[in-house]
XYZ file of C-alpha atoms in Angstrom:
518
model
C 359.641 131.588 149.067
C 358.326 131.171 152.567
C 354.660 130.464 153.000
C 352.875 132.163 155.856
C 351.611 129.823 158.582
C 354.772 127.736 158.582
C 354.914 126.527 154.993
C 358.577 126.836 154.015
C 360.448 127.090 150.773
C 360.469 123.786 148.909
C 363.457 121.975 147.468
C 363.540 122.060 143.681
C 361.375 125.201 143.835
C 362.788 128.617 144.802
C 362.096 129.786 147.931
C 363.061 137.444 153.821
C 370.906 149.704 165.498
C 371.686 152.829 163.711
C 370.685 153.119 160.113
C 373.752 153.898 158.019
C 374.182 154.131 154.263
C 376.023 151.153 152.845
C 379.349 152.010 151.243
C 381.603 149.805 149.117
C 384.625 148.413 150.921
C 387.048 148.814 148.057
C 387.976 151.779 145.858
C 385.705 152.082 142.840
C 385.329 154.466 139.946
C 382.896 157.345 139.787
C 380.142 154.889 138.976
C 376.758 155.797 140.459
C 373.915 153.643 141.704
C 371.375 152.521 139.148
C 368.761 154.301 141.248
C 370.745 157.500 141.905
C 368.164 160.319 142.225
C 369.527 162.292 139.302
C 369.722 159.239 137.076
C 366.299 157.854 137.885
C 364.286 161.079 137.965
C 363.647 161.159 134.223
C 362.802 157.458 134.077
C 360.567 157.146 137.143
C 356.801 157.338 136.581
C 355.112 160.386 138.028
C 352.887 160.178 141.092
C 349.489 158.674 140.392
C 348.683 155.924 137.936
C 351.752 155.571 135.682
C 351.454 154.972 131.966
C 354.420 152.589 132.050
C 357.176 151.312 134.347
C 359.363 150.359 131.403
C 362.045 153.067 131.598
C 362.344 152.694 135.352
C 362.593 148.893 135.155
C 365.251 149.108 132.438
C 367.444 151.011 134.893
C 366.780 148.777 137.898
C 366.633 145.281 136.434
C 370.398 144.807 135.889
C 370.979 145.034 139.663
C 368.613 142.110 140.402
C 370.181 138.635 140.343
C 369.207 134.988 140.328
C 370.528 132.935 143.252
C 370.688 129.146 143.134
C 372.145 126.625 145.549
C 373.313 123.086 144.958
C 372.512 120.882 147.913
C 373.147 117.338 149.046
C 370.350 115.616 150.914
C 371.079 112.540 152.984
C 368.040 110.446 153.839
C 367.736 107.120 155.565
C 366.647 104.497 153.064
C 363.905 102.086 154.016
C 365.043 98.567 154.690
C 364.112 96.129 151.927
C 361.067 94.191 153.165
C 361.324 91.865 150.139
C 364.942 90.863 150.643
C 365.498 87.303 149.521
C 362.334 87.259 147.387
C 361.851 87.801 143.636
C 360.754 91.374 144.415
C 363.918 92.174 146.361
C 365.989 93.448 143.447
C 363.163 95.616 142.121
C 362.615 97.240 145.513
C 366.337 97.777 145.894
C 366.554 99.595 142.572
C 363.644 101.868 143.556
C 365.013 102.572 147.010
C 368.724 103.132 146.486
C 369.726 99.611 147.394
C 367.096 98.903 150.021
C 369.609 97.843 152.671
C 368.708 100.653 155.059
C 371.930 102.569 154.386
C 371.763 106.388 153.987
C 371.004 107.574 150.452
C 372.462 110.771 149.014
C 370.440 112.911 146.637
C 371.188 116.159 144.866
C 368.802 119.098 145.033
C 368.572 122.715 144.035
C 366.875 125.752 145.537
C 366.206 128.986 143.684
C 365.665 132.566 144.786
C 366.462 136.180 144.082
C 368.732 138.923 145.369
C 370.002 142.393 144.519
C 373.422 144.018 144.298
C 374.075 146.880 146.738
C 377.644 147.847 145.742
C 379.651 147.842 142.490
C 382.160 145.398 143.984
C 379.640 142.610 144.466
C 377.803 142.685 147.791
C 374.374 141.062 147.387
C 371.348 141.006 149.698
C 368.936 138.071 149.827
C 366.817 136.062 152.271
C 368.573 133.641 154.596
C 366.144 130.868 153.648
C 367.201 131.213 149.987
C 370.722 130.020 150.817
C 369.877 127.750 153.744
C 369.564 123.972 153.656
C 366.080 123.282 152.333
C 365.496 120.020 154.202
C 366.618 118.197 157.303
C 369.861 116.390 156.605
C 370.713 118.665 153.663
C 373.943 120.604 153.211
C 374.564 123.525 150.870
C 377.483 122.718 148.577
C 377.617 125.903 146.507
C 375.833 129.193 145.842
C 375.693 130.585 142.303
C 374.724 134.145 141.391
C 373.560 134.781 137.826
C 373.335 138.330 136.472
C 370.909 139.558 133.821
C 373.649 139.213 131.182
C 373.833 135.507 132.200
C 377.301 135.799 133.724
C 377.650 133.399 136.626
C 379.659 133.853 139.822
C 380.284 131.638 142.829
C 379.182 133.503 145.933
C 380.393 133.273 149.500
C 378.320 134.057 152.569
C 379.518 137.206 154.335
C 376.942 136.956 157.100
C 373.424 135.802 157.844
C 370.720 136.421 160.432
C 368.138 133.656 160.609
C 365.836 135.569 162.962
C 365.271 138.360 160.444
C 365.671 135.997 157.448
C 368.428 138.125 155.913
C 371.755 137.176 154.364
C 374.636 139.041 152.718
C 376.643 137.439 149.900
C 379.799 138.530 148.048
C 380.964 137.777 144.521
C 384.355 138.701 143.061
C 383.500 141.300 140.423
C 383.761 145.023 139.789
C 381.827 147.829 138.098
C 378.545 146.019 138.731
C 375.158 147.735 138.495
C 373.767 148.250 142.007
C 370.848 149.834 143.864
C 370.432 151.595 147.187
C 368.065 151.164 150.111
C 365.381 153.804 150.471
C 363.332 155.079 153.411
C 360.529 152.594 154.006
C 359.166 154.692 156.880
C 357.758 157.057 154.270
C 355.805 154.313 152.491
C 352.048 154.693 152.699
C 349.232 152.260 152.089
C 348.176 152.728 148.487
C 351.638 153.671 147.161
C 352.736 151.994 143.920
C 355.480 149.375 144.249
C 357.385 147.250 141.741
C 358.859 143.806 142.509
C 361.619 142.222 140.425
C 362.745 138.632 140.861
C 362.895 135.117 139.495
C 359.624 133.331 140.306
C 359.758 129.636 139.397
C 363.168 130.339 137.835
C 361.747 132.821 135.305
C 364.578 135.349 135.294
C 363.909 139.054 135.513
C 360.167 138.889 136.093
C 358.619 142.278 136.927
C 355.307 142.719 138.766
C 353.602 145.851 140.066
C 351.015 146.612 142.718
C 350.450 148.775 145.728
C 351.354 148.765 149.398
C 348.413 146.878 150.908
C 349.347 147.276 154.580
C 352.232 148.257 156.838
C 353.661 146.676 160.015
C 351.974 143.378 159.211
C 352.733 140.354 161.399
C 352.424 136.869 159.891
C 353.102 134.910 163.077
C 356.185 133.088 161.742
C 358.622 134.926 163.980
C 358.877 137.344 166.899
C 360.227 140.140 164.687
C 357.633 140.054 161.908
C 356.789 143.553 160.738
C 356.261 143.346 157.011
C 355.110 145.528 154.176
C 352.146 143.750 152.593
C 351.623 144.099 148.857
C 349.338 142.818 146.123
C 352.182 142.836 143.579
C 352.426 139.245 142.347
C 355.073 137.392 144.400
C 355.652 133.665 143.953
C 358.172 130.940 144.746
C 361.571 132.219 143.647
C 360.823 135.886 144.402
C 362.356 135.463 147.860
C 365.223 137.871 148.431
C 364.296 140.111 145.527
C 363.766 143.870 145.908
C 360.559 145.848 146.222
C 360.958 149.331 144.703
C 358.957 152.508 145.167
C 358.382 154.878 142.253
C 361.640 156.676 143.009
C 363.471 153.420 142.318
C 364.486 152.991 145.966
C 364.533 149.560 147.595
C 361.925 149.839 150.353
C 361.503 146.115 150.978
C 362.900 142.617 150.484
C 360.288 140.125 149.262
C 360.160 137.289 151.757
C 356.856 135.504 152.291
C 353.573 134.784 150.571
C 350.130 133.762 151.672
C 349.572 131.246 148.911
C 346.767 129.157 147.561
C 346.652 125.400 148.114
C 348.333 125.027 144.743
C 351.151 127.314 145.894
C 350.366 130.249 143.606
C 350.019 133.951 144.224
C 346.688 135.229 145.539
C 347.665 138.856 145.882
C 349.050 138.759 149.422
C 352.829 139.028 149.679
C 355.150 140.317 152.381
C 358.444 142.198 152.257
C 360.951 142.986 155.012
C 361.010 146.807 155.302
C 364.256 148.567 154.408
C 364.223 150.277 157.797
C 364.577 146.817 159.383
C 366.928 145.299 156.833
C 369.477 148.069 156.257
C 371.006 148.216 159.768
C 371.274 144.417 159.861
C 372.921 144.262 156.441
C 375.246 147.096 157.459
C 376.316 145.159 160.559
C 376.910 141.986 158.542
C 378.884 143.966 155.956
C 381.257 145.126 158.689
C 381.743 141.564 159.920
C 379.624 142.100 163.029
C 377.048 139.837 164.635
C 373.434 140.710 165.329
C 372.792 141.009 169.073
C 369.248 141.276 170.411
C 367.944 141.847 173.896
C 366.580 138.931 175.916
C 364.725 138.761 179.251
C 364.343 135.028 179.768
C 360.554 134.715 179.742
C 357.953 132.562 178.053
C 355.096 134.608 176.654
C 351.453 133.694 177.012
C 350.377 135.767 174.051
C 348.746 139.111 173.421
C 345.654 140.178 175.331
C 342.868 138.968 173.056
C 339.134 139.083 173.764
C 339.130 136.028 176.028
C 342.171 137.040 178.074
C 340.858 140.592 178.386
C 337.488 139.300 179.627
C 339.174 137.000 182.149
C 341.541 139.650 183.513
C 339.196 142.621 183.266
C 341.618 144.729 181.218
C 341.485 146.267 177.703
C 342.310 143.956 174.833
C 345.323 144.355 172.528
C 347.224 146.189 175.252
C 350.138 144.171 176.567
C 351.337 140.575 176.688
C 351.185 138.147 179.557
C 354.161 136.315 181.090
C 353.619 132.542 181.161
C 357.034 131.420 182.412
C 360.313 132.786 183.714
C 363.741 131.262 183.202
C 365.333 130.586 186.609
C 368.306 132.877 187.171
C 367.578 134.846 183.989
C 367.280 138.632 183.638
C 363.516 138.680 184.304
C 363.864 136.479 187.381
C 366.614 138.690 188.789
C 364.467 141.773 188.196
C 361.467 140.327 190.035
C 359.130 139.821 187.082
C 356.407 137.270 187.885
C 354.344 134.724 186.017
C 350.974 136.316 185.282
C 352.377 139.822 184.934
C 350.976 141.716 181.942
C 353.669 143.905 180.361
C 352.025 146.953 178.762
C 355.035 149.150 177.881
C 358.775 148.808 177.265
C 360.779 152.004 177.747
C 357.596 153.986 177.214
C 356.505 152.220 174.026
C 353.148 150.452 174.192
C 353.069 146.676 173.695
C 350.516 146.007 170.952
C 349.932 143.385 168.247
C 352.022 145.586 165.920
C 354.796 146.106 168.499
C 355.187 142.806 170.338
C 357.006 142.431 173.640
C 359.630 140.179 171.982
C 360.328 142.809 169.360
C 360.556 145.730 171.781
C 362.910 143.841 174.114
C 365.001 142.645 171.167
C 365.579 146.289 170.224
C 367.212 146.931 173.611
C 370.958 146.377 173.416
C 372.302 143.625 175.694
C 373.509 145.138 178.950
C 371.059 148.041 178.824
C 367.936 148.445 180.942
C 364.394 147.820 179.778
C 361.863 149.722 181.910
C 358.645 147.721 181.943
C 355.184 148.990 182.820
C 353.383 145.999 184.286
C 349.887 145.141 185.443
C 350.199 142.781 188.408
C 346.826 141.591 189.719
C 345.381 144.645 187.922
C 347.683 146.991 189.849
C 350.316 149.002 187.929
C 353.950 148.417 188.884
C 357.265 149.159 187.193
C 360.074 146.635 186.736
C 363.546 147.403 185.391
C 365.278 144.507 183.642
C 368.916 144.493 182.547
C 368.593 142.525 179.326
C 371.058 139.874 178.192
C 372.020 138.753 174.683
C 369.417 136.541 173.046
C 370.568 132.895 172.793
C 370.454 130.954 169.539
C 367.262 129.174 168.471
C 368.763 125.831 169.503
C 369.643 127.182 172.958
C 366.188 128.698 173.356
C 364.530 125.387 172.503
C 366.587 123.687 175.217
C 365.767 126.414 177.751
C 362.016 126.556 177.152
C 361.421 122.846 176.665
C 359.373 122.296 173.559
C 357.239 119.426 172.383
C 354.308 119.594 174.793
C 350.758 119.285 173.517
C 348.672 122.389 173.028
C 345.458 122.903 174.978
C 343.366 122.541 171.828
C 340.848 119.998 173.004
C 340.072 117.859 175.980
C 340.342 114.104 176.368
C 339.221 112.080 179.335
C 342.196 109.733 179.036
C 345.662 111.083 179.741
C 347.363 107.857 178.640
C 349.553 107.746 181.738
C 347.675 105.102 183.660
C 347.871 107.252 186.789
C 345.253 106.529 189.417
C 343.595 109.772 190.519
C 340.921 109.807 193.193
C 337.703 111.803 192.640
C 337.110 115.168 194.327
C 334.457 117.845 194.363
C 333.915 119.890 191.203
C 333.661 123.683 190.800
C 332.089 126.382 188.642
C 334.483 125.582 185.779
C 333.389 121.970 185.498
C 336.825 120.738 186.605
C 337.362 118.240 189.413
C 340.827 118.800 190.896
C 343.190 117.475 193.555
C 346.362 118.931 195.116
C 349.458 118.049 193.103
C 351.507 115.967 195.520
C 355.066 114.753 194.783
C 353.703 111.225 194.418
C 351.108 112.262 191.829
C 353.691 114.409 190.033
C 355.909 111.355 189.625
C 352.996 109.311 188.280
C 352.097 111.821 185.587
C 355.709 112.711 184.695
C 355.664 116.298 185.967
C 358.709 117.938 187.526
C 358.538 117.879 191.320
C 359.066 121.653 191.479
C 355.718 122.312 189.746
C 352.981 123.384 192.160
C 349.240 123.552 191.655
C 346.268 121.230 191.293
C 345.794 118.285 188.959
C 342.643 117.729 186.933
C 340.942 114.488 187.955
C 337.731 114.813 185.950
C 336.240 117.158 183.342
C 332.594 117.965 182.674
C 332.343 117.641 178.871
C 329.356 120.021 178.739
C 331.436 122.987 179.934
C 333.903 125.229 178.127
C 336.705 123.558 180.080
C 335.559 120.218 178.668
C 336.779 121.269 175.261
C 340.175 122.387 176.536
C 341.294 120.183 179.450
C 341.795 116.506 180.134
C 342.743 114.351 183.100
C 346.250 114.941 184.511
C 346.516 118.531 183.252
C 348.072 120.780 185.884
C 346.552 124.152 186.859
C 349.034 126.460 188.545
C 347.278 129.842 188.627
C 343.882 131.458 188.228
C 344.017 135.091 187.052
C 347.565 135.351 188.346
C 346.801 133.836 191.770
C 348.577 130.550 192.640
C 346.272 127.690 193.624
C 347.220 124.597 195.626
C 343.911 122.863 196.288
C 340.281 122.739 195.165
C 339.212 125.352 197.724
C 341.703 127.937 196.443
C 340.629 127.263 192.862
C 336.955 127.670 193.758
C 337.675 130.866 195.697
C 339.591 132.414 192.782
C 336.755 131.564 190.387
C 334.166 132.980 192.828
C 336.120 136.246 193.110
C 336.220 136.592 189.327
C 332.498 135.911 189.118
C 331.779 138.461 191.843
C 333.760 141.021 189.866
C 331.398 140.513 186.941
C 333.748 138.483 184.774
C 332.485 135.660 182.627
C 335.865 133.963 182.190
C 339.022 133.182 184.113
C 342.571 132.774 182.815
C 344.243 129.569 183.937
C 347.998 128.952 183.792
C 348.083 125.270 182.925
C 350.615 122.633 181.945
C 350.158 119.415 179.994
C 352.803 116.756 180.553
C 356.341 118.046 180.174
C 355.330 120.870 177.852
C 355.621 124.542 178.777
C 352.884 126.195 180.841
C 350.254 128.030 178.800
C 347.492 130.501 179.577
C 344.065 129.068 178.815
C 340.901 131.230 179.061
C 337.914 129.285 180.410
C 334.296 130.422 180.645
C 332.632 130.228 184.045
C 329.632 127.899 184.011
C 326.312 129.626 184.571
C 324.627 128.645 187.814
């Protein structure tokens, strides 16, 4: 089970286009789905508070499976610091030999899944069947049915971005369930989750839909159904049913306690998102998403809205543009605020990444943009989104965040003093010589921070050798241009400015800074 805020599924503990109905790929008998409307109608609880879910669960439970993986983990053993001493042998026994050679260990990960066809297609989360640690490899995947029959599964397809995977076992006449219409789910509706938390097969929990279109921040495509039905480690990949017995979600993440238990906040991938992806994987296709080639500076929160003088929660700001990419070719600029994509508003519930991803590669995304507070339109012919590894190489990751300031940059660069400004930042022009000293690419333009007033808002966010490239979308090259941009913002009645800044070799980020009161 994935934990929200980047806590992932743990080893040895179980762990998330056009909508078409999924059909079996091989001839089958007149068998019907376990949740066929006619079959489930008599068993499903009536609307309102049900007296019991028992009859409904008895029909649905056989289609829910346990998924386990056997994994090999290779870790580098620590060299024996006691070699040649009486403690050497003891340390070696505790540390796999203690000679520094790689050590192999066996591990297991557990999760859930559900059968979607009588001939053995099974849906689960990608993280359930993925390597659970760096250096680990998945040796085998085992599917166990409720009657305890075990099958070796093969991976038909997987999509890491949506955390979905499709498996296949060689069997026939299996109980199966169908996807339902999650768009009709409402907050307050009853839901039932079935899975294998902590390896406890066939566990059933019930609750309600707590929220819809919930983002957890773990990925650009997060749009979950939130529920208070108890979901724990091992529930990952299991189905969430409505009272009609339809699968409206795939349990994927939890917001857990420090001890790792359920606190009544779980998240499921909606069927409306999962079904087209699973359908594509079932046909042997690959998932293609639109891509513009930009680095995002985040949604317009209170601070950014105050700095830019625009409404909050409307749009996202562009922090970087890939040279030669689709956005660059279309004329999109750093500092642009994208408010709509093909007429759909960019909001916290409908992020720019998500809306662009929904545009097929090769098609045009029409962007409504605020550029220096003036509306413009930009048409971008989107490309296919690269893999996560390729994206990491393109964007350059590993730079520090602008979380707090520090008067020492650690570079040893000698920076001469200069006059300060209303932000409490003393800056100098970024010359090629200074850029080399602080390890910044020579193509970067802007001013370099020479000194920070610790009593100002900037003092908690900047440190020496940080680079400031823009103020409220306006490029700055010296202290005078920075001061002028801040003065213009102050004259417009704004209490903050939005700086595009870079620390070391990390990507540029937008940092809101309060203007010091005179």
